[in-house]
PDB file of C-alpha atoms and ligand atoms in Angstrom:
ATOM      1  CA  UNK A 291     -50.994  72.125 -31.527  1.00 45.00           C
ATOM      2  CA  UNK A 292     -47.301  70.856 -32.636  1.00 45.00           C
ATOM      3  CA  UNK A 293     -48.277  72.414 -36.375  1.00 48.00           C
ATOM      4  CA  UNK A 294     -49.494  75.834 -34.686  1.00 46.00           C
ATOM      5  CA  UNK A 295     -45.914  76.421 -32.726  1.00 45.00           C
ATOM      6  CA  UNK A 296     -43.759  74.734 -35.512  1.00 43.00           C
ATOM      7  CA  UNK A 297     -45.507  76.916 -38.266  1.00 44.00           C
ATOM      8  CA  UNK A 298     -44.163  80.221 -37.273  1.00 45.00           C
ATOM      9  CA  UNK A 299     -41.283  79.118 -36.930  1.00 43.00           C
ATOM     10  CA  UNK A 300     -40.566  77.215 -40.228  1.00 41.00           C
ATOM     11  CA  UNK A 301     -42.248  80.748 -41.344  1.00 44.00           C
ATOM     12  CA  UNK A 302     -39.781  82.857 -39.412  1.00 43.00           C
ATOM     13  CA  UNK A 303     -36.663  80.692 -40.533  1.00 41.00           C
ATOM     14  CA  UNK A 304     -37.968  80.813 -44.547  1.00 43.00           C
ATOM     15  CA  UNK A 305     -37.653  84.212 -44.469  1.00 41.00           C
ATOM     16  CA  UNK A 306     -34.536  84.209 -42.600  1.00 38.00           C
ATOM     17  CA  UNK A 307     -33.389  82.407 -45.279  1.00 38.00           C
ATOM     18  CA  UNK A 308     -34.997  84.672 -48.028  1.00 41.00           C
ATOM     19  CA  UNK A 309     -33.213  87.663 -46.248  1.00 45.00           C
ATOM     20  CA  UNK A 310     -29.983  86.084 -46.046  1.00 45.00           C
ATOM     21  CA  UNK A 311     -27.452  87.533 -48.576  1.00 47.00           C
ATOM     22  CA  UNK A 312     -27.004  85.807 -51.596  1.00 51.00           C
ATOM     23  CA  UNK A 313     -22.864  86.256 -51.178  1.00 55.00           C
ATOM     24  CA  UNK A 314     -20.909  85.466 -47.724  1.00 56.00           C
ATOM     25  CA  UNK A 315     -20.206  88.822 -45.830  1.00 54.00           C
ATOM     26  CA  UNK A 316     -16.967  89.537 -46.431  1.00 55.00           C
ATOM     27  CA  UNK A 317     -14.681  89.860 -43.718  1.00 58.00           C
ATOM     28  CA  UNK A 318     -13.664  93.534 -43.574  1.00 58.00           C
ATOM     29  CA  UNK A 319     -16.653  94.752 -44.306  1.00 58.00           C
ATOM     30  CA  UNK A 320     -16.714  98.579 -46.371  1.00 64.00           C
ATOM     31  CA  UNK A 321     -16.628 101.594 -44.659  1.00 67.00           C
ATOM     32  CA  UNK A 322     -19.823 101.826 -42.596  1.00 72.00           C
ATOM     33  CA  UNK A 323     -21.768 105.447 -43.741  1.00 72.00           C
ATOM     34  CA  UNK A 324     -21.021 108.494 -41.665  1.00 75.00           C
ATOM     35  CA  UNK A 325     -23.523 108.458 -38.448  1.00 78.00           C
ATOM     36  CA  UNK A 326     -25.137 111.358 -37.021  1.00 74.00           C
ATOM     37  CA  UNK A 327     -22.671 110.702 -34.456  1.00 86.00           C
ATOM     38  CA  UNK A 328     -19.420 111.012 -36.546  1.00 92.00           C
ATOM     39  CA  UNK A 329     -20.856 114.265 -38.228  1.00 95.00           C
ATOM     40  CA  UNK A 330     -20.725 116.209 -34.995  1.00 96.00           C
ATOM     41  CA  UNK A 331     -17.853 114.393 -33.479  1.00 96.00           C
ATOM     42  CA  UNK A 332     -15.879 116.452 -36.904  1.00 96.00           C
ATOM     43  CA  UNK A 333     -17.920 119.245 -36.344  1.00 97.00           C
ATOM     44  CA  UNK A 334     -16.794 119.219 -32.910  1.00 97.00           C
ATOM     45  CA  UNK A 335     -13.093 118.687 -33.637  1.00 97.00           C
ATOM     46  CA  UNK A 336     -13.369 120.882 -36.502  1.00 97.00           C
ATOM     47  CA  UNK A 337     -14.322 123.999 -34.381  1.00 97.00           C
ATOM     48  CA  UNK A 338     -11.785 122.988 -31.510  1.00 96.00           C
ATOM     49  CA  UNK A 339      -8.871 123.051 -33.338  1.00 95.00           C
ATOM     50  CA  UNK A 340     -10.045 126.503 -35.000  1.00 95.00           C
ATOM     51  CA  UNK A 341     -11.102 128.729 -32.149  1.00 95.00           C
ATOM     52  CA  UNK A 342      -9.343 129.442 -29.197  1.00 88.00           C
ATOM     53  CA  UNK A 343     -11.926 129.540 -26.904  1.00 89.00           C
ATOM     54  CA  UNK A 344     -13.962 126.162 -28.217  1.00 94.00           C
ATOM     55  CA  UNK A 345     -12.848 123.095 -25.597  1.00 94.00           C
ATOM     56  CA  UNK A 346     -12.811 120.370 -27.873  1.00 94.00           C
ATOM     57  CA  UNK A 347     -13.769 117.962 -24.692  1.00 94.00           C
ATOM     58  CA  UNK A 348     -16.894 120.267 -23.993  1.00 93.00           C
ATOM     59  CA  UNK A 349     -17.925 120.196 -27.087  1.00 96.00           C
ATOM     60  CA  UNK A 350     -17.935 116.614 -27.395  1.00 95.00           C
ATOM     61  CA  UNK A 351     -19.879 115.781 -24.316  1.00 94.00           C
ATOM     62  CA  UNK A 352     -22.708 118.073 -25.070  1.00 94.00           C
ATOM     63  CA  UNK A 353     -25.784 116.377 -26.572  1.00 93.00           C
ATOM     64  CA  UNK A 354     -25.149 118.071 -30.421  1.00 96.00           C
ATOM     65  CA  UNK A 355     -27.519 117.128 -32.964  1.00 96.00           C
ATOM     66  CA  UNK A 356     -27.058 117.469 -37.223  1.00 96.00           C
ATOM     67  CA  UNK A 357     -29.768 118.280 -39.250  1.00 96.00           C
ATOM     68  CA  UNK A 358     -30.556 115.545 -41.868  1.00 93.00           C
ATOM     69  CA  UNK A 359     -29.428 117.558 -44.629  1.00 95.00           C
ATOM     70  CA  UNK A 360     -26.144 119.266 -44.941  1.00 97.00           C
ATOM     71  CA  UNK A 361     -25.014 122.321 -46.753  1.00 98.00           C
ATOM     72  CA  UNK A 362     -24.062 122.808 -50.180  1.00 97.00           C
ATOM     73  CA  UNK A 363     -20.189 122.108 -48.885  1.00 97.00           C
ATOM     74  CA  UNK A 364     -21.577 118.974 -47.075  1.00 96.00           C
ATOM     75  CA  UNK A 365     -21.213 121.038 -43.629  1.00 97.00           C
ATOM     76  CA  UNK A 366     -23.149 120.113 -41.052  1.00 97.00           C
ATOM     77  CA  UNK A 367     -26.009 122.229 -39.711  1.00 98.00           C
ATOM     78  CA  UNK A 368     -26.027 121.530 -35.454  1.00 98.00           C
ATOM     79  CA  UNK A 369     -28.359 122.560 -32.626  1.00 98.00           C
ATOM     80  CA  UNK A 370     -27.975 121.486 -28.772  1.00 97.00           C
ATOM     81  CA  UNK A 371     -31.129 122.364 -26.376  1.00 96.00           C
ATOM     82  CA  UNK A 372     -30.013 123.216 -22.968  1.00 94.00           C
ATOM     83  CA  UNK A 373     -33.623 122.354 -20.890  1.00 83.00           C
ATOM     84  CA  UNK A 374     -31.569 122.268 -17.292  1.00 67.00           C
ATOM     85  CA  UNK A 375     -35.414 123.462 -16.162  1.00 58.00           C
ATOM     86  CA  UNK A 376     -37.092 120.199 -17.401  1.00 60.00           C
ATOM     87  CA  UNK A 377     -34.293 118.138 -15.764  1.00 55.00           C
ATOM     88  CA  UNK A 378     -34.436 119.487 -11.918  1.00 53.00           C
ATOM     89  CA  UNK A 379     -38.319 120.957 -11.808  1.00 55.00           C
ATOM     90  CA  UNK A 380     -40.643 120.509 -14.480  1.00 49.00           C
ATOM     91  CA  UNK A 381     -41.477 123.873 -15.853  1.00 53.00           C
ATOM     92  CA  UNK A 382     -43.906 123.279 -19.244  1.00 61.00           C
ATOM     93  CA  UNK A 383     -44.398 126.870 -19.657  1.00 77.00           C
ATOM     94  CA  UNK A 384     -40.534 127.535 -19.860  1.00 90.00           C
ATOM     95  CA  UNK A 385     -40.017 130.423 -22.370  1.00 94.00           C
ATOM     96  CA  UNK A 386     -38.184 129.431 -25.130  1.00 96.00           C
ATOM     97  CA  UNK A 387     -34.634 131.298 -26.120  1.00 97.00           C
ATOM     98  CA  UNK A 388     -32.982 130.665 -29.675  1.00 98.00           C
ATOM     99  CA  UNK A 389     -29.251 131.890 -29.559  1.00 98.00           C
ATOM    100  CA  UNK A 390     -27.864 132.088 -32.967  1.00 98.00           C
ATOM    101  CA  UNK A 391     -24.078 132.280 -33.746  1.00 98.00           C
ATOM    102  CA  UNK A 392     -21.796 132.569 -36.803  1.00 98.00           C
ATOM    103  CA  UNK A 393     -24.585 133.409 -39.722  1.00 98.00           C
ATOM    104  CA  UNK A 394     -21.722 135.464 -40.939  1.00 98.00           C
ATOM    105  CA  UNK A 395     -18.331 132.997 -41.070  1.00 98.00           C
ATOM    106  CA  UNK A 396     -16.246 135.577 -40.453  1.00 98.00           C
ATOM    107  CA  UNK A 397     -17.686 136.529 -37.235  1.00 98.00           C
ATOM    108  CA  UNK A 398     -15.803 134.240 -34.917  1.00 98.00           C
ATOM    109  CA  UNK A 399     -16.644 135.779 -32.098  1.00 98.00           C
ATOM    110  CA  UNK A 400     -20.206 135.123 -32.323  1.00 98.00           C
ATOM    111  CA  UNK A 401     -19.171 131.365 -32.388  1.00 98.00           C
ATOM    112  CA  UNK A 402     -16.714 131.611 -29.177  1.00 97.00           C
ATOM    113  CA  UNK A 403     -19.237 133.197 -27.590  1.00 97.00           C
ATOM    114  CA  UNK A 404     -22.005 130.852 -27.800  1.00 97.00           C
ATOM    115  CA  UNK A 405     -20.073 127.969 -26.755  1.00 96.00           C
ATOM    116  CA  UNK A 406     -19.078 130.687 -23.302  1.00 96.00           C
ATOM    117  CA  UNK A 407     -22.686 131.264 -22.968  1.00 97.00           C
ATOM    118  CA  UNK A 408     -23.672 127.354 -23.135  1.00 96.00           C
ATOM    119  CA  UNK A 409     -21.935 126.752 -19.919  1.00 93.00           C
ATOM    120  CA  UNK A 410     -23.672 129.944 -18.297  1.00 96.00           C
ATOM    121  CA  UNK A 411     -26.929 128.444 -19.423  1.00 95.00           C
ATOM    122  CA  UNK A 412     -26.800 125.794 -16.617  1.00 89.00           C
ATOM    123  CA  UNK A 413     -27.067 128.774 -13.393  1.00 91.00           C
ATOM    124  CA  UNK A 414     -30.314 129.009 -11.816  1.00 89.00           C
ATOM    125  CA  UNK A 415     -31.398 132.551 -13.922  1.00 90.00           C
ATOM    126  CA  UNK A 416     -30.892 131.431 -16.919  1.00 95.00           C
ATOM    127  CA  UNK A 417     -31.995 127.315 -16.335  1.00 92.00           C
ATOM    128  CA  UNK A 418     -35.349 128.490 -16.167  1.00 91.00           C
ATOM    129  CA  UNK A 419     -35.669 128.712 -19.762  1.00 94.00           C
ATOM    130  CA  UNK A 420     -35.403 126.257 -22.463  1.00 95.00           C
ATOM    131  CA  UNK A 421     -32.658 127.447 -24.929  1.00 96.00           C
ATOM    132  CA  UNK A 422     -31.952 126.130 -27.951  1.00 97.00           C
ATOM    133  CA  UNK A 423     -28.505 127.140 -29.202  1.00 98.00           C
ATOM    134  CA  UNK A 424     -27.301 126.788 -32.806  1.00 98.00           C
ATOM    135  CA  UNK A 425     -23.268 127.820 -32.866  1.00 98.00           C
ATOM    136  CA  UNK A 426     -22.673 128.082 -36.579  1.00 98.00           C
ATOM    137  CA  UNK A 427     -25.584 128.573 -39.080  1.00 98.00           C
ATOM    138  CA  UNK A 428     -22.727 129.194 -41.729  1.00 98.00           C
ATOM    139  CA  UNK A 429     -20.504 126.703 -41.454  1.00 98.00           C
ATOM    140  CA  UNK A 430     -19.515 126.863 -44.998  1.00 98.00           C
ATOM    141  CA  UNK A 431     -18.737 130.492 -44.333  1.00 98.00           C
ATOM    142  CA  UNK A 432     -16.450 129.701 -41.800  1.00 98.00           C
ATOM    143  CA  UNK A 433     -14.657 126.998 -43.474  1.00 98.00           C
ATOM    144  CA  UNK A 434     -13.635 129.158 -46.253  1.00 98.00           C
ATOM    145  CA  UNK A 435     -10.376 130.884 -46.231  1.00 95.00           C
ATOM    146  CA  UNK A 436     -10.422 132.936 -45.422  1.00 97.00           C
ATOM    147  CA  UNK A 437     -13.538 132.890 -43.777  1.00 98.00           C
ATOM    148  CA  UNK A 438     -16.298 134.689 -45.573  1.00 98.00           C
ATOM    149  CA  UNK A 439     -19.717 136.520 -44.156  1.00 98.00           C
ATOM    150  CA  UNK A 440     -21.603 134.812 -47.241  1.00 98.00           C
ATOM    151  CA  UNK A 441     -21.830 131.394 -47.648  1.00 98.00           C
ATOM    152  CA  UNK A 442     -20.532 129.174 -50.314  1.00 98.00           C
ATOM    153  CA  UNK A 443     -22.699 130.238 -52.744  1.00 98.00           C
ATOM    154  CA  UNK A 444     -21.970 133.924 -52.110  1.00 98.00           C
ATOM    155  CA  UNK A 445     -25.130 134.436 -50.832  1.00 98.00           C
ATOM    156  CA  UNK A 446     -25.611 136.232 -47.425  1.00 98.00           C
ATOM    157  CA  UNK A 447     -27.920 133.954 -45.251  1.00 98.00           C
ATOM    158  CA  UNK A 448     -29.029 137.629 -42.922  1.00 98.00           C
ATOM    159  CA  UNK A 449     -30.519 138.781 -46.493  1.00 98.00           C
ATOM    160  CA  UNK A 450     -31.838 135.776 -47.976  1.00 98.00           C
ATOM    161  CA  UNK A 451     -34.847 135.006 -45.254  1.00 98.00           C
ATOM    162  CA  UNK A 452     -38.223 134.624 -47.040  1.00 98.00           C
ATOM    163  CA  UNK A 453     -39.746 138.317 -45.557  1.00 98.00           C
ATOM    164  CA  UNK A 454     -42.861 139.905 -47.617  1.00 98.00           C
ATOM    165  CA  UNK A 455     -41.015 142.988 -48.786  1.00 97.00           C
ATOM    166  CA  UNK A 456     -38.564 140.531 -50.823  1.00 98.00           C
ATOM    167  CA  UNK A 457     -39.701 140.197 -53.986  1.00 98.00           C
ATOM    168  CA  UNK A 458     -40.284 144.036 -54.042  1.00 98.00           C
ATOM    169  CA  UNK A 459     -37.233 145.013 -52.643  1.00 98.00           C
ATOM    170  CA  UNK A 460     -33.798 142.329 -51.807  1.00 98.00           C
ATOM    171  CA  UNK A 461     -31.941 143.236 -55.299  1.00 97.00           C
ATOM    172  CA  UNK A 462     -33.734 146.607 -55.989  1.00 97.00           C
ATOM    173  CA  UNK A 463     -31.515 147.617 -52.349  1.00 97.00           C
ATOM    174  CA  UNK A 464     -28.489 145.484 -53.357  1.00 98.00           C
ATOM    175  CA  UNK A 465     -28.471 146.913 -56.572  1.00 97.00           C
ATOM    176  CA  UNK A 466     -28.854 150.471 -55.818  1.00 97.00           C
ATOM    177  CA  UNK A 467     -28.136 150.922 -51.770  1.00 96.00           C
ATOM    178  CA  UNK A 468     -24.946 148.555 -51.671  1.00 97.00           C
ATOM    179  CA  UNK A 469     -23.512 149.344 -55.350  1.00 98.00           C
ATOM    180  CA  UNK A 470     -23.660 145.262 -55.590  1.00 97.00           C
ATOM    181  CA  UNK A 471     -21.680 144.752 -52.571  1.00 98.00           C
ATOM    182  CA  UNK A 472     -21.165 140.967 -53.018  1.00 97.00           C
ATOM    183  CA  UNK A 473     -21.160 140.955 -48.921  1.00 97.00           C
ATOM    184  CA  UNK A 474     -24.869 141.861 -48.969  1.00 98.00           C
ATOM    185  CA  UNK A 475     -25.725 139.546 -51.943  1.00 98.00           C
ATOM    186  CA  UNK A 476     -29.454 138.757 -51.110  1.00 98.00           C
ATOM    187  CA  UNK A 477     -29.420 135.726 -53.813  1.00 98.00           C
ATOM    188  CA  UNK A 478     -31.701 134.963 -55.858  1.00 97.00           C
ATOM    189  CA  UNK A 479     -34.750 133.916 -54.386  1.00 98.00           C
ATOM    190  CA  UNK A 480     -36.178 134.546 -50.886  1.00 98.00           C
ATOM    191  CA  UNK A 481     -34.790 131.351 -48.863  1.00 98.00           C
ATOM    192  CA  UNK A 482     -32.744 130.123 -51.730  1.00 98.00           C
ATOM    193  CA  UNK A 483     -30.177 128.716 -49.714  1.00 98.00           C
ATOM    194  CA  UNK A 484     -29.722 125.565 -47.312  1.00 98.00           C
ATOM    195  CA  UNK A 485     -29.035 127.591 -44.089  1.00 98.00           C
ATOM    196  CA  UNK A 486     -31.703 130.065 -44.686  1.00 98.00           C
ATOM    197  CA  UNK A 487     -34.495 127.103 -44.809  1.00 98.00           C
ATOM    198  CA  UNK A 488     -33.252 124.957 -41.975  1.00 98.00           C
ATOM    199  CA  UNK A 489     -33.383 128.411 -39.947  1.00 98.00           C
ATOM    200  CA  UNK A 490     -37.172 128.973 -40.495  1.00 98.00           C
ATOM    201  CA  UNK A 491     -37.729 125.478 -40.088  1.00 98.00           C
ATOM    202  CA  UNK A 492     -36.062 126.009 -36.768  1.00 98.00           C
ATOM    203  CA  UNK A 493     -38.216 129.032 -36.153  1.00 98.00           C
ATOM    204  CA  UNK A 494     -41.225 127.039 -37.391  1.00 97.00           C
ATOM    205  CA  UNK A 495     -40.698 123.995 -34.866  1.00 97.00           C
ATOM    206  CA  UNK A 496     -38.766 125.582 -31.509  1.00 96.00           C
ATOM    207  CA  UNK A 497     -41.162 128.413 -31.830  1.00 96.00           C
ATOM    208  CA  UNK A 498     -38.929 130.685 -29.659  1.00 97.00           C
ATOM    209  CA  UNK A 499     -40.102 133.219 -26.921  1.00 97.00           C
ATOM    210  CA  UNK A 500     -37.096 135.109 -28.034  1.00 97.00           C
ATOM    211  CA  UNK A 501     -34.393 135.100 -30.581  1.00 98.00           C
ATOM    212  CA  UNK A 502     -30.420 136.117 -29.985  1.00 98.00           C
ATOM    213  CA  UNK A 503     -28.449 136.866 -33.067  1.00 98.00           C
ATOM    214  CA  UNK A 504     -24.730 137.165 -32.250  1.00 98.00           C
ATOM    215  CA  UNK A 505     -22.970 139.010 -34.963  1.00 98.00           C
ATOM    216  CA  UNK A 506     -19.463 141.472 -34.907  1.00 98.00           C
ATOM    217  CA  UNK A 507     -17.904 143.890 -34.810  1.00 98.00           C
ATOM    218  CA  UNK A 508     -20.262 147.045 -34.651  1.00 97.00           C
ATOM    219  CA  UNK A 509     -20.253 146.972 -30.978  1.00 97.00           C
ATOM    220  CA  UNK A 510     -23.981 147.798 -30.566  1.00 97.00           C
ATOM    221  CA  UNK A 511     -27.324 145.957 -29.762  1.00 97.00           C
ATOM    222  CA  UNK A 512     -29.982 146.174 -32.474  1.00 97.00           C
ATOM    223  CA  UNK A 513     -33.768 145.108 -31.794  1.00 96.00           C
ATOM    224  CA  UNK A 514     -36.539 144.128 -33.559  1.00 95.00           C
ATOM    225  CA  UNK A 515     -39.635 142.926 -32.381  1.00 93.00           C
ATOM    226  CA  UNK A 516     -43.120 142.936 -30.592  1.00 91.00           C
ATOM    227  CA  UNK A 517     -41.801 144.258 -26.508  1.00 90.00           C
ATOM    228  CA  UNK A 518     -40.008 146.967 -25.351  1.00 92.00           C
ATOM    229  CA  UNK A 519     -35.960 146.888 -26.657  1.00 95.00           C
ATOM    230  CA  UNK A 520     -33.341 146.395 -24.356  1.00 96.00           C
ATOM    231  CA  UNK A 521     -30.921 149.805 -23.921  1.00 97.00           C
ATOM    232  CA  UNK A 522     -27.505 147.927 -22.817  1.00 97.00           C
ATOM    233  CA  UNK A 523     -25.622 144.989 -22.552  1.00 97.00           C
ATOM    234  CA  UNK A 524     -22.558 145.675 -20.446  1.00 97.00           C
ATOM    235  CA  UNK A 525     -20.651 147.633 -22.649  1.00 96.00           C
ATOM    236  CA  UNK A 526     -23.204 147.584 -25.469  1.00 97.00           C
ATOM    237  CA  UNK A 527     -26.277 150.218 -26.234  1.00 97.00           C
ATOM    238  CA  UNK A 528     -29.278 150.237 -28.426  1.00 97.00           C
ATOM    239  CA  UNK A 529     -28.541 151.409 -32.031  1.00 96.00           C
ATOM    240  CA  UNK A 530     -31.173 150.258 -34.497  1.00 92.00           C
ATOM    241  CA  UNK A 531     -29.385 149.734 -37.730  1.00 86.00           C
ATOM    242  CA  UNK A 532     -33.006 149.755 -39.175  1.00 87.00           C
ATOM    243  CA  UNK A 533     -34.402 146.897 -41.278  1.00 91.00           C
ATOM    244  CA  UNK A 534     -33.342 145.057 -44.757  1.00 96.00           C
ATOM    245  CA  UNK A 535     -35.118 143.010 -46.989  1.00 97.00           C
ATOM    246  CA  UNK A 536     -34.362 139.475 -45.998  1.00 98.00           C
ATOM    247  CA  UNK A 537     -32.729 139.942 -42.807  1.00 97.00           C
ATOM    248  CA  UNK A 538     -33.684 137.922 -39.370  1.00 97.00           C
ATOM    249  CA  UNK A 539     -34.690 141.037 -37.654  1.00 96.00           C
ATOM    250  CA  UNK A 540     -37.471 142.096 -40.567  1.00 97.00           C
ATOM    251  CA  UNK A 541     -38.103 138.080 -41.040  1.00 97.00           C
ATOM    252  CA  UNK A 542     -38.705 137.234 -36.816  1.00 97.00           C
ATOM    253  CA  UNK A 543     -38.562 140.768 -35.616  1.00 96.00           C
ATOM    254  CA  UNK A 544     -41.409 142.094 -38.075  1.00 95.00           C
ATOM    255  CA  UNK A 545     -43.000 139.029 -39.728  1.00 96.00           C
ATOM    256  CA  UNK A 546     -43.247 136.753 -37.226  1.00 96.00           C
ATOM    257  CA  UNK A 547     -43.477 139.000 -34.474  1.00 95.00           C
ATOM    258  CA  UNK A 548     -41.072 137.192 -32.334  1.00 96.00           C
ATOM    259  CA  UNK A 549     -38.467 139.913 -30.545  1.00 96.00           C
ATOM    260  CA  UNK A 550     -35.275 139.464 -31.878  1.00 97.00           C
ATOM    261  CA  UNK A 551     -31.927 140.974 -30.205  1.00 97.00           C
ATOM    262  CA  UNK A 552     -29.056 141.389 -32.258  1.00 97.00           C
ATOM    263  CA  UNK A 553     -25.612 141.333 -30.564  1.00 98.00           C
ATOM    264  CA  UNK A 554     -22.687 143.186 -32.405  1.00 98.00           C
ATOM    265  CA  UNK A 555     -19.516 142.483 -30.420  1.00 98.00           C
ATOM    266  CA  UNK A 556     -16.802 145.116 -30.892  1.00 98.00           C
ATOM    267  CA  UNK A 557     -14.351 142.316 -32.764  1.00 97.00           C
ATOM    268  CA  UNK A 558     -14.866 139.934 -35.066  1.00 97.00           C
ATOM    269  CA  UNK A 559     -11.645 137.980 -34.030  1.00 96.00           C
ATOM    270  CA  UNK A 560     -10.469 138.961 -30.514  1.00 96.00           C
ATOM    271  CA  UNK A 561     -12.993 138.186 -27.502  1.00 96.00           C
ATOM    272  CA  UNK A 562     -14.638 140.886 -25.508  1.00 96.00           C
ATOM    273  CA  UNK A 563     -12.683 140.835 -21.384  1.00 96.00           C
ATOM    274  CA  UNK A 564     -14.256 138.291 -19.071  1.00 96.00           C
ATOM    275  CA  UNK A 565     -15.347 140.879 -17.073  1.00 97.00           C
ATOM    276  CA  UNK A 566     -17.618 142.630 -20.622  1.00 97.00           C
ATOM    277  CA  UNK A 567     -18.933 139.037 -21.443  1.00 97.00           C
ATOM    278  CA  UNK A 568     -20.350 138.819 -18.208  1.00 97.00           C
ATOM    279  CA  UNK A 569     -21.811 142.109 -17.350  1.00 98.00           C
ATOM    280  CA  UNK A 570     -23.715 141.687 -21.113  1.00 98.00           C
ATOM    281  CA  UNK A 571     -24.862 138.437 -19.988  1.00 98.00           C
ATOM    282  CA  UNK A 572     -26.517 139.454 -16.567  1.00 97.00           C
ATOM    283  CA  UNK A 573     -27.844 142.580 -18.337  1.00 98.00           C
ATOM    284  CA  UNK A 574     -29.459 140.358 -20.966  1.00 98.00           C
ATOM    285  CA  UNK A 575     -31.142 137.964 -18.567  1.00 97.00           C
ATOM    286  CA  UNK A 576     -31.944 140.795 -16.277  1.00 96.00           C
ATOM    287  CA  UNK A 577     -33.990 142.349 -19.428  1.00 96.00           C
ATOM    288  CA  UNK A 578     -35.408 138.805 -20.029  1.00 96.00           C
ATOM    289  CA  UNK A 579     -36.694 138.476 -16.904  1.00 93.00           C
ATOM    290  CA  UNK A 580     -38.828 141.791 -17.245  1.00 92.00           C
ATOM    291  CA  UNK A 581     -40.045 141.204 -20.992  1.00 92.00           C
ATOM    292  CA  UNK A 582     -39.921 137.618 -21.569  1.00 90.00           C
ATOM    293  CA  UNK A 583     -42.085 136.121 -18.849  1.00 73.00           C
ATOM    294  CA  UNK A 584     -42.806 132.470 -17.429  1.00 60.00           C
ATOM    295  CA  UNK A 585     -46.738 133.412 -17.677  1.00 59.00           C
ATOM    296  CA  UNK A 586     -48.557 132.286 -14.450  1.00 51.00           C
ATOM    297  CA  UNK A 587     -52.350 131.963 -14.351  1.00 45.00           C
TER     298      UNK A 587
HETATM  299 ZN1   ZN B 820     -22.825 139.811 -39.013  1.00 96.10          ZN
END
């Protein structure tokens, strides 16, 4: 009986003693590896100190996650899901809302907004749904200064998505239709780049209801998609730019037959009024609430 207790534990301390280190731990120990934590904590400070309109404190005491693997520049890629539904009455067949910001860097607006629209996310309209909010899908974009629409390898992300037509077509239209404009630079493969992957991935595993792509400064809404497009936002009204090779719109809109809004504020550095940000907001849930349904049996 004795032998029976002792032995696991002459077993356990052996390989205690196996796993000890061969050399005492020193006693400041080397820089312990960047945590998840630390990535958005700097991701967080990063976009306070650069936008206006980004409260460093809210940022840091929302639930932020980083995706395992950075881009090229060693940027973080973050997401936050807002589920306020889950939290007060469980609601499994919440639809599911994707808000995209900042696929172009130099769009800042489309980043201030976002973070705005993640503290609307929290009143009853909009809790019923389960967003999922990514702020920056170019954050090397951004970083660059200036900040640039492509990202740090030139490419841009909103022409790089892996759509059917782009083979066929991405550099025949670069080429010919935009004269090379290194803006619009495709790249050189469908999904080439970091961003572009983690995005479909995203696609792939929120499996969104509906997709929001916040982009400036045309100051119109575009649509793409399976239901019937929204007409106006507040101060914005349906102008379908039509569809490129590569782009969200064609790749969710199209493809995937998710409906995908596109949001083109009228600046890409100065916010639209209070008073705009919120009449587009109620108009957009208001058109939600008609197209994207909770489905009851
Ligand atoms: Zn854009």
């Amino acid at each position: 009986m004795l032998r029976l207790v002792l032995f696991p534990l002459l077993a356990a301390l052996n390989l205690a003693a196996l796993a000890a280190p061969a050399e005492p731990v020193p006693a400041t120990p080397a820089a312990a590896p960047a945590t998840k934590t630390d990535v958005v904590d700097s991701w967080c400070d990063y976009l306070g100190n650069r936008l206006h309109s980004v409260s460093l404190d809210a940022c840091h005491a929302r639930n932020f996650t980083a995706a395992q693997e950075p881009t090229s520049q060693g940027n973080a890629l973050v997401f936050v899901d807002i589920d306020a539904a889950k939290t007060s009455n469980p609601a499994p067949a919440a639809k599911r809302i994707l808000v995209i910001g900042g696929i172009h860097g130099d769009e800042l607006t489309s980043i201030s907004v976002v973070f705005r629209w993640l503290d609307w996310m929290q009143q009853p309209d909009a809790a019923q749904y389960q967003w999922r909010v990514i702020p920056v899908a170019n954050p090397d974009g951004l970083k660059a200064r200036p900040s640039t629409r492509v990202n740090a390898n030139g490419v841009d992300l909103n022409r790089n998505f892996q759509t059917p037509d782009w083979d066929k077509d991405a550099q025949k239209y670069w080429v010919k239709r935009t004269k090379r404009d290194p803006r619009r630079n495709p790249g050189k493969a469908a999904g080439s780049e970091i961003e572009t992957r983690w995005l479909q991935a995203q696609f792939d595993e929120f499996r969104p209801d509906l997709i929001i792509s916040i982009h400036a400064p045309y100051n119109l809404l575009d649509y793409d998609g399976p239901v019937p497009q929204p007409m106006r936002f507040g101060r914005l009204s349906l102008n379908r730019l039509g569809v490129y090779p590569g782009s969200m719109g064609n790749y969710c809109g199209l493809f995937k037959q998710i409906p995908v809004i596109t949001i083109e504020l009228p600046n890409a550095t100065s916010m639209p009024s209070q008073r705009d940000q919120q009449a587009m907001w109620e108009d957009m849930l208001k058109w939600m609430k008609h197209y994207i349904k909770v489905e009851t049996d």
